[in-house]
Amino acid sequence: MSESKGQFNSNFGFIMATVGSAVGLGNLWGFPYKMGTNGGFAFFILYLLMLCMTGFSVMIAEFAVGRSTGKAPIEAYRELNSKYTIVGYFAVAAAVFLLAFYCTLGGYTMKYFVENFISIFTHGGIYSTGDTSQYFSDFINNGGSVVLYLALFMIINLIIIMGGVAGGIEKFTTVAMPALFIMLIIVIIKVLTLDGSGAGLSFMFKPNMEAFQGTGWINVLGRAGGQMFFSLSLGMAAIITYGSYLSKKESLVKNAVIVPVADTIVALMAGMAVMPACFAFNIEPSGGPGLLFITLQQVFNDMGSVGPFFGFLLYFLVFIAAITSSISVAEAVVSAAIDARIKKGKSYNRKTIASIVICIEFLLNLPTALDALGGAGLPQPLGFCWLDFYDLLAEGLLMPFGSLCLAIIVGYGLKVEWLQEECEAEGNKFSGKGYWKACFKVLSPLAMVFILLGQIDSFFSLGIFG
Ligand code: PHE
């Protein structure tokens, strides 16, 4: 049975899905801490600079690659020019590796919202645990429980993707994203009314030039760029795929501005929820899983009887952020597999393909799930824990390298006029041609080389930038 690949019903649906992809764990546990420890507001300025140099332009280019061809990355690049096909493979491979750790983390978020939910009624369980660090370590070392939550997370992904573009992804994200936004506002209001929360705001926002000393600013620029890129879901096949489901009526320029701006606003808001909460309870802030699952749980446990409710709210919103990101990546892999069937002239069934993709991803996640963030004694590829190993392949190498290729392809191969033609389809305006030209010819390739070096530097601690 063959069906059409599908399309978003409205531009709002497209924006919710794409912002859903962008807003994820990167916003919640990456951005606030990186901003706080890398110069505060000064980091933010460099983040915006990188956004202007390469974020907006790679975003619009991915939209255009998808929409002009109506295909997922591999076939999309092939259609543009068979020489470019390899870049499509990079993107889909990045998606496969990203999912191989992201879903395990998605499972963690489910465990935490479920446990906090139970505590609302029992006032016990996770809420009464004295040592949240021990609790987290016990959980991640319990392979059966981690795999169970991983499986649940993947089944929800599968159900949404089986529903198709409009009936599954759009329907889910148009409800989930506004809900996430409202929950975030409630959490921010609660947190900002706690005594001592102001110190958290100044941790995050106060410009601090220490990080910029010597060659430090180059490091900060690399970190800001890497964070921005990951946060926008670029270079991982997801945005091209969503672009391929967008109607020609809609403006690419407008969408390429709205999505990054919305993502940045949510990242700032996440910082306003998370950092002040740590400071109000005198808990040393951190980044990554430690922040989310140890520090913040401690905050809720210290909050008194309303703790489990706010804990549930926060972990549920993190779960939504994670799942709206993972479906975009899983959909990209499914869509690429559908293209491959169509190319061979074979019929396809979305549900079957989605099930196969999810099963394969489940298997790829097993090492991550059983590795307990490197603490379980599994063999470590290249000396990395499994999560970091997959992340190195996806976020460290394939994402920036593929995007560097895309920037060069648009700047020098297809030319900005190709982009203009796609943007002007059905009478939309292509504003800022000079800006886009400068981006694709110079700024974006430069920034991408920089981000690539920064990623390699941070994964291998090479000290390239001093
Ligand atoms: N943007 C997501 C986040 O911030 C991660 C992601 C990357 C999702 C690439 C899809 C594709 O967590």
Coordinates of C-alpha atoms and ligand atoms in Angstrom, one line a residue:
M1 CA 0.0 0.0 0.0
S2 CA 1.4 3.4 -0.9
E3 CA 0.3 6.7 0.5
S4 CA 1.4 10.2 -0.2
K5 CA 4.3 11.3 2.0
G6 CA 2.1 13.9 3.6
Q7 CA 2.2 17.6 4.2
F8 CA 1.7 20.0 7.1
N9 CA -1.9 21.4 7.1
S10 CA -0.8 24.9 8.1
N11 CA 2.2 27.1 8.6
F12 CA 1.4 27.2 12.3
G13 CA 1.7 23.4 12.4
F14 CA 5.0 23.6 10.6
I15 CA 6.3 26.1 13.0
M16 CA 5.2 24.2 16.1
A17 CA 6.8 21.0 14.7
T18 CA 10.0 22.7 13.8
V19 CA 10.3 24.7 17.0
G20 CA 9.5 21.4 18.7
S21 CA 12.4 19.9 17.0
A22 CA 14.7 22.8 18.0
V23 CA 13.5 23.1 21.6
G24 CA 15.0 20.1 23.4
L25 CA 17.5 19.0 26.0
G26 CA 20.0 21.3 24.5
N27 CA 17.9 24.3 25.5
L28 CA 17.2 23.0 29.0
W29 CA 20.4 21.5 30.2
G30 CA 22.9 23.0 27.8
F31 CA 22.2 26.6 27.2
P32 CA 21.7 28.0 30.8
Y33 CA 24.8 26.5 32.2
K34 CA 27.0 27.2 29.2
M35 CA 25.8 30.8 29.2
G36 CA 26.4 31.1 33.0
T37 CA 29.9 29.7 32.9
N38 CA 31.1 31.2 29.6
G39 CA 30.7 34.9 30.2
G40 CA 26.9 35.4 30.8
F41 CA 25.4 38.0 28.6
A42 CA 28.7 38.3 26.7
F43 CA 28.2 34.6 25.7
F44 CA 24.7 35.4 24.5
I45 CA 26.0 38.2 22.2
L46 CA 28.4 35.7 20.6
Y47 CA 25.6 33.2 20.4
L48 CA 23.6 35.8 18.4
L49 CA 26.6 36.6 16.3
M50 CA 26.9 32.9 15.3
L51 CA 23.2 32.8 14.7
C52 CA 23.5 35.7 12.3
M53 CA 26.6 34.3 10.6
T54 CA 25.4 30.7 10.1
G55 CA 22.2 29.8 12.0
F56 CA 19.6 31.6 9.9
S57 CA 21.3 30.8 6.7
V58 CA 21.7 27.0 7.2
M59 CA 18.1 26.9 8.5
I60 CA 16.8 28.6 5.3
A61 CA 19.0 26.4 3.1
E62 CA 17.7 23.2 4.8
F63 CA 14.1 24.4 4.4
A64 CA 14.8 25.1 0.7
V65 CA 16.6 21.8 0.0
G66 CA 13.6 20.0 1.5
R67 CA 10.8 22.0 -0.1
S68 CA 12.3 22.3 -3.6
T69 CA 12.7 18.6 -3.9
G70 CA 9.9 17.3 -1.7
K71 CA 12.3 14.7 -0.4
A72 CA 14.3 13.7 2.7
P73 CA 18.0 14.5 2.6
I74 CA 19.6 11.6 0.6
E75 CA 17.3 11.8 -2.4
A76 CA 16.9 15.6 -2.0
Y77 CA 20.6 16.2 -2.4
R78 CA 20.8 13.6 -5.2
E79 CA 18.0 15.5 -7.1
L80 CA 19.9 18.8 -6.7
N81 CA 23.0 17.2 -8.1
S82 CA 24.2 13.7 -7.8
K83 CA 27.6 14.9 -6.6
Y84 CA 25.9 16.2 -3.4
T85 CA 24.3 12.9 -2.5
I86 CA 27.0 12.1 0.1
V87 CA 26.0 15.1 2.1
G88 CA 22.5 13.6 2.4
Y89 CA 24.0 10.4 3.8
F90 CA 26.0 12.5 6.3
A91 CA 22.7 14.0 7.5
V92 CA 20.8 10.8 7.8
A93 CA 23.8 9.1 9.5
A94 CA 23.9 12.0 12.0
A95 CA 20.2 11.5 12.7
V96 CA 20.7 7.7 13.3
F97 CA 23.5 8.4 15.8
L98 CA 21.7 11.2 17.5
L99 CA 18.7 9.1 18.2
A100 CA 20.9 6.4 19.5
F101 CA 21.5 8.4 22.7
Y102 CA 18.7 11.0 22.7
C103 CA 16.0 8.3 23.2
T104 CA 17.7 6.9 26.2
L105 CA 17.8 10.4 27.7
G106 CA 14.1 10.8 26.7
G107 CA 13.5 7.6 28.8
Y108 CA 15.2 9.2 31.8
T109 CA 12.9 12.2 31.6
M110 CA 9.9 9.9 31.6
K111 CA 11.1 8.1 34.7
Y112 CA 11.4 11.4 36.5
F113 CA 8.0 12.8 35.5
V114 CA 6.4 9.5 36.5
E115 CA 8.2 9.4 39.9
N116 CA 7.4 13.0 40.6
F117 CA 3.8 12.4 39.6
I118 CA 3.5 9.5 42.0
S119 CA 5.0 11.6 44.8
I120 CA 2.3 14.2 44.4
F121 CA 0.0 11.6 46.0
T122 CA 2.3 9.7 48.2
H123 CA 4.7 12.4 49.3
G124 CA 7.3 9.7 49.4
G125 CA 9.4 8.0 46.8
I126 CA 11.7 10.2 44.8
Y127 CA 10.5 13.2 46.8
S128 CA 11.6 11.9 50.1
T129 CA 15.0 10.6 48.9
G130 CA 17.8 12.3 50.8
D131 CA 20.5 11.9 48.2
T132 CA 19.3 12.7 44.7
S133 CA 22.7 11.9 43.3
Q134 CA 22.5 8.4 44.7
Y135 CA 19.0 8.0 43.4
F136 CA 20.0 8.9 39.9
S137 CA 23.0 6.6 40.0
D138 CA 20.8 3.7 41.3
F139 CA 18.4 4.4 38.5
I140 CA 20.9 4.5 35.6
N141 CA 22.6 1.4 36.9
N142 CA 19.4 -0.5 36.9
G143 CA 19.5 -1.7 33.3
G144 CA 16.0 -3.2 33.3
S145 CA 14.4 0.0 34.4
V146 CA 16.3 2.2 32.0
V147 CA 15.5 -0.1 29.1
L148 CA 11.8 -0.2 30.1
Y149 CA 11.6 3.6 30.0
L150 CA 13.6 3.7 26.8
A151 CA 11.1 1.3 25.2
L152 CA 8.2 3.4 26.4
F153 CA 9.7 6.5 25.0
M154 CA 10.3 4.8 21.6
I155 CA 6.8 3.4 21.5
I156 CA 5.4 6.9 21.9
N157 CA 7.6 8.1 19.1
L158 CA 6.4 5.3 17.0
I159 CA 2.7 6.0 17.6
I160 CA 3.1 9.7 16.7
I161 CA 5.1 8.9 13.5
M162 CA 2.7 6.2 12.4
G163 CA 0.0 8.9 12.5
G164 CA 1.8 10.6 9.6
V165 CA 2.8 14.2 9.1
A166 CA -0.5 16.1 9.6
G167 CA -2.3 13.3 11.6
G168 CA 0.6 12.5 13.9
I169 CA 3.4 15.0 14.1
E170 CA 1.4 18.2 13.5
K171 CA -1.4 17.2 15.7
F172 CA 0.9 16.3 18.6
T173 CA 3.2 19.3 18.4
T174 CA 0.4 21.9 18.0
V175 CA -0.9 20.8 21.4
A176 CA 2.4 19.9 23.0
M177 CA 4.4 23.0 22.2
P178 CA 1.9 25.6 23.6
A179 CA 1.5 23.3 26.6
L180 CA 5.3 23.3 27.1
F181 CA 5.4 27.0 26.9
I182 CA 2.6 27.5 29.5
M183 CA 4.3 25.0 31.9
L184 CA 7.6 26.8 31.5
I185 CA 5.9 30.1 32.4
I186 CA 4.3 28.5 35.5
V187 CA 7.7 27.1 36.6
I188 CA 9.5 30.4 36.0
I189 CA 6.9 32.3 38.1
K190 CA 7.3 29.9 41.0
V191 CA 11.0 29.9 40.8
L192 CA 11.4 33.7 40.6
T193 CA 9.3 34.2 43.7
L194 CA 11.7 32.1 45.8
D195 CA 14.0 33.9 48.1
G196 CA 17.5 34.2 46.7
S197 CA 16.6 33.4 43.1
G198 CA 18.1 36.7 41.9
A199 CA 21.6 35.3 42.3
G200 CA 20.7 32.7 39.6
L201 CA 19.7 35.5 37.2
S202 CA 22.9 37.3 37.7
F203 CA 24.9 34.0 37.3
M204 CA 23.2 33.7 33.9
F205 CA 23.0 37.2 32.6
K206 CA 25.8 39.2 34.2
P207 CA 28.5 39.9 31.7
N208 CA 31.7 38.3 33.0
M209 CA 34.8 38.8 31.0
E210 CA 37.0 36.2 32.7
A211 CA 36.1 33.6 30.1
F212 CA 37.4 35.9 27.4
Q213 CA 40.9 36.3 28.6
G214 CA 43.7 35.5 26.2
T215 CA 42.4 33.2 23.5
G216 CA 39.4 32.4 25.7
W217 CA 37.1 34.3 23.4
I218 CA 37.8 31.9 20.6
N219 CA 36.7 29.0 22.8
V220 CA 33.6 30.8 23.8
L221 CA 32.8 31.6 20.2
G222 CA 33.2 27.9 19.3
R223 CA 31.0 26.8 22.3
A224 CA 28.4 29.3 21.5
G225 CA 28.3 28.3 17.8
G226 CA 28.2 24.5 18.7
Q227 CA 25.4 25.1 21.1
M228 CA 23.4 27.3 18.7
F229 CA 23.8 24.7 15.9
F230 CA 22.7 21.7 18.0
S231 CA 19.9 23.7 19.5
L232 CA 18.5 24.5 16.1
S233 CA 18.5 20.8 15.0
L234 CA 20.6 21.7 12.0
G235 CA 22.7 19.3 10.0
M236 CA 20.7 16.3 11.2
A237 CA 18.2 15.7 8.4
A238 CA 15.3 16.8 10.5
I239 CA 14.8 20.3 9.2
I240 CA 15.2 19.3 5.5
T241 CA 12.6 16.6 6.1
Y242 CA 10.1 19.0 7.7
G243 CA 10.8 21.5 4.9
S244 CA 9.9 18.9 2.4
Y245 CA 6.4 18.7 4.0
L246 CA 5.8 22.5 3.8
S247 CA 3.5 24.0 1.2
K248 CA 5.0 26.2 -1.5
K249 CA 2.6 29.0 -0.4
E250 CA 4.5 29.6 2.8
S251 CA 7.4 32.0 3.2
L252 CA 10.8 30.4 3.9
V253 CA 12.4 33.7 4.9
K254 CA 9.8 34.3 7.6
N255 CA 10.0 30.8 8.9
A256 CA 13.8 30.8 9.0
V257 CA 13.7 33.8 11.3
I258 CA 10.7 32.7 13.5
V259 CA 12.1 29.3 14.4
P260 CA 15.6 30.4 15.6
V261 CA 14.1 33.3 17.5
A262 CA 11.5 31.1 19.2
D263 CA 14.2 28.6 20.1
T264 CA 16.4 31.2 21.6
I265 CA 13.6 32.7 23.6
V266 CA 12.8 29.3 25.1
A267 CA 16.5 28.7 25.9
L268 CA 16.6 32.0 27.8
M269 CA 13.4 31.1 29.6
A270 CA 14.8 27.7 30.5
G271 CA 17.7 29.6 32.1
M272 CA 15.3 31.7 34.0
A273 CA 13.6 28.6 35.4
V274 CA 16.7 26.5 36.1
M275 CA 19.5 28.7 37.4
P276 CA 17.5 30.8 39.9
A277 CA 16.1 27.5 41.3
C278 CA 19.6 26.2 42.0
F279 CA 20.7 29.5 43.6
A280 CA 17.5 29.8 45.7
F281 CA 18.4 26.5 47.4
N282 CA 22.1 27.2 47.5
I283 CA 22.9 24.3 45.2
E284 CA 25.9 24.5 43.0
P285 CA 24.6 24.6 39.4
S286 CA 26.0 22.3 36.7
G287 CA 25.1 21.3 33.2
G288 CA 24.0 18.1 31.4
P289 CA 22.3 15.2 33.1
G290 CA 23.7 16.2 36.5
L291 CA 21.8 19.5 36.4
L292 CA 18.5 18.0 35.3
F293 CA 18.4 14.8 37.3
I294 CA 20.4 15.5 40.4
T295 CA 20.4 19.2 41.0
L296 CA 16.9 20.0 40.0
Q297 CA 15.4 17.0 41.8
Q298 CA 17.2 18.3 44.9
V299 CA 15.5 21.6 44.4
F300 CA 12.1 20.1 44.2
N301 CA 12.8 17.9 47.3
D302 CA 13.7 21.1 49.2
M303 CA 10.7 22.9 48.0
G304 CA 8.3 21.5 50.6
S305 CA 4.9 20.0 49.9
V306 CA 4.5 21.6 46.5
G307 CA 7.8 20.1 45.3
P308 CA 6.4 17.0 43.6
F309 CA 3.9 19.1 41.7
F310 CA 6.5 21.5 40.3
G311 CA 8.8 18.6 39.8
F312 CA 6.2 16.8 37.7
L313 CA 5.6 19.9 35.7
L314 CA 9.2 20.5 35.0
Y315 CA 10.0 16.9 34.0
F316 CA 6.9 16.6 32.0
L317 CA 7.9 19.7 30.0
V318 CA 11.4 18.3 29.5
F319 CA 9.8 15.1 28.3
I320 CA 7.8 17.0 25.8
A321 CA 10.8 18.9 24.7
A322 CA 12.7 15.7 24.2
I323 CA 10.0 13.9 22.3
T324 CA 9.1 16.7 19.9
S325 CA 12.9 16.7 19.1
S326 CA 13.2 12.9 18.7
I327 CA 10.2 12.6 16.4
S328 CA 11.7 15.1 14.0
V329 CA 14.9 13.0 13.7
A330 CA 13.1 9.7 13.6
E331 CA 10.8 11.0 10.9
A332 CA 13.8 12.1 8.9
V333 CA 15.1 8.5 8.9
V334 CA 11.7 7.1 8.1
S335 CA 11.2 9.6 5.3
A336 CA 14.6 8.7 3.8
A337 CA 13.7 5.1 3.9
I338 CA 10.4 5.8 2.2
D339 CA 12.3 7.7 -0.5
A340 CA 14.5 4.7 -1.0
R341 CA 11.4 2.5 -1.6
I342 CA 9.9 5.0 -4.0
K343 CA 13.1 5.2 -5.9
K344 CA 13.1 1.5 -6.5
G345 CA 9.6 1.7 -7.7
K346 CA 8.3 -0.3 -4.8
S347 CA 5.2 0.3 -2.7
Y348 CA 5.7 1.3 0.9
N349 CA 3.8 1.3 4.2
R350 CA 4.7 4.2 6.5
K351 CA 3.7 2.1 9.6
T352 CA 5.9 -0.8 8.7
I353 CA 8.9 1.4 7.8
A354 CA 8.4 3.4 11.1
S355 CA 8.3 0.2 13.1
I356 CA 11.5 -1.1 11.5
V357 CA 13.3 2.2 12.1
I358 CA 12.2 2.4 15.7
C359 CA 13.3 -1.2 16.3
I360 CA 16.7 -0.5 14.9
E361 CA 17.1 2.6 16.9
F362 CA 16.0 0.7 20.0
L363 CA 18.9 -1.7 19.5
L364 CA 21.3 1.1 18.9
N365 CA 20.2 2.7 22.1
L366 CA 20.9 -0.4 24.2
P367 CA 24.6 0.2 24.7
T368 CA 23.7 3.8 25.8
A369 CA 21.0 2.6 28.1
L370 CA 23.1 -0.1 29.7
D371 CA 26.2 1.9 29.9
A372 CA 25.0 4.1 32.9
L373 CA 26.8 7.1 31.4
G374 CA 30.0 5.1 31.3
G375 CA 29.7 3.8 34.8
A376 CA 28.7 0.2 34.0
G377 CA 32.0 -1.0 32.8
L378 CA 30.9 -1.7 29.2
P379 CA 33.7 -1.5 26.6
Q380 CA 34.2 2.2 25.7
P381 CA 34.6 3.0 22.0
L382 CA 37.6 5.3 21.4
G383 CA 37.6 5.7 25.2
F384 CA 34.3 7.5 25.2
C385 CA 31.2 6.4 27.1
W386 CA 28.5 5.3 24.6
L387 CA 26.5 8.5 24.9
D388 CA 29.5 10.6 24.1
F389 CA 30.6 8.3 21.4
Y390 CA 27.3 8.6 19.5
D391 CA 27.3 12.3 20.3
L392 CA 30.8 12.7 18.9
L393 CA 29.7 11.1 15.6
A394 CA 26.4 13.1 15.3
E395 CA 27.0 16.4 16.9
G396 CA 30.8 16.5 16.9
L397 CA 31.5 15.5 13.3
L398 CA 28.7 14.8 10.9
M399 CA 26.5 17.8 11.9
P400 CA 29.1 20.6 11.4
F401 CA 30.8 18.9 8.5
G402 CA 27.6 18.3 6.6
S403 CA 26.5 21.8 7.3
L404 CA 29.8 23.2 6.1
C405 CA 29.2 21.3 2.9
L406 CA 25.6 22.7 2.6
A407 CA 26.8 26.3 3.0
I408 CA 29.4 25.8 0.3
I409 CA 26.9 24.1 -2.0
V410 CA 24.5 27.0 -1.7
G411 CA 27.2 29.6 -1.9
Y412 CA 29.2 28.2 -4.8
G413 CA 27.3 25.3 -6.5
L414 CA 23.6 26.1 -6.5
K415 CA 24.1 29.8 -5.9
V416 CA 21.9 32.2 -3.9
E417 CA 19.7 32.6 -7.0
W418 CA 18.5 29.0 -6.5
L419 CA 17.5 29.9 -3.0
Q420 CA 15.8 33.0 -4.2
E421 CA 13.8 31.1 -6.8
E422 CA 12.6 28.6 -4.1
C423 CA 11.7 31.4 -1.7
E424 CA 9.8 33.3 -4.3
A425 CA 7.7 30.3 -5.2
E426 CA 4.0 31.4 -5.3
G427 CA 4.8 35.0 -4.9
N428 CA 6.6 35.2 -1.5
K429 CA 9.3 37.8 -1.0
F430 CA 13.0 37.0 -0.8
S431 CA 14.2 39.8 1.4
G432 CA 17.8 40.5 2.3
K433 CA 19.4 39.0 -0.7
G434 CA 22.7 40.7 0.0
Y435 CA 22.7 39.3 3.5
W436 CA 22.1 35.8 2.4
K437 CA 24.8 36.1 -0.3
A438 CA 27.3 37.3 2.3
C439 CA 26.3 34.4 4.5
F440 CA 26.6 31.6 2.0
K441 CA 29.7 32.9 0.3
V442 CA 31.8 33.9 3.3
L443 CA 30.2 34.1 6.8
S444 CA 28.6 30.7 7.1
P445 CA 31.5 28.6 5.7
L446 CA 33.8 30.4 8.0
A447 CA 31.6 29.9 11.0
M448 CA 31.1 26.3 10.2
V449 CA 34.9 25.6 10.0
F450 CA 35.1 27.3 13.3
I451 CA 32.3 25.2 14.8
L452 CA 33.7 22.0 13.5
L453 CA 37.1 22.8 15.0
G454 CA 35.5 23.8 18.2
Q455 CA 33.6 20.5 18.4
I456 CA 36.7 18.4 17.7
D457 CA 38.5 20.4 20.3
S458 CA 36.0 19.9 22.9
F459 CA 35.5 16.2 22.4
F460 CA 39.2 15.4 22.2
S461 CA 40.3 18.2 24.6
L462 CA 43.0 19.1 22.1
G463 CA 43.5 22.7 23.2
I464 CA 43.5 23.8 19.6
F465 CA 42.5 27.3 20.7
G466 CA 45.0 27.6 23.5
Ligands
PHE1 N1 17.6 20.7 19.0 C1 17.5 19.6 19.9 C2 17.9 20.1 21.3 O1 18.1 21.2 21.6 C3 18.4 18.5 19.6 C4 18.2 18.0 18.2 C5 19.3 18.1 17.3 C6 17.0 17.6 17.7 C7 19.2 17.7 16.0 C8 16.9 17.2 16.4 C9 18.0 17.3 15.5 O2 17.9 19.3 22.2

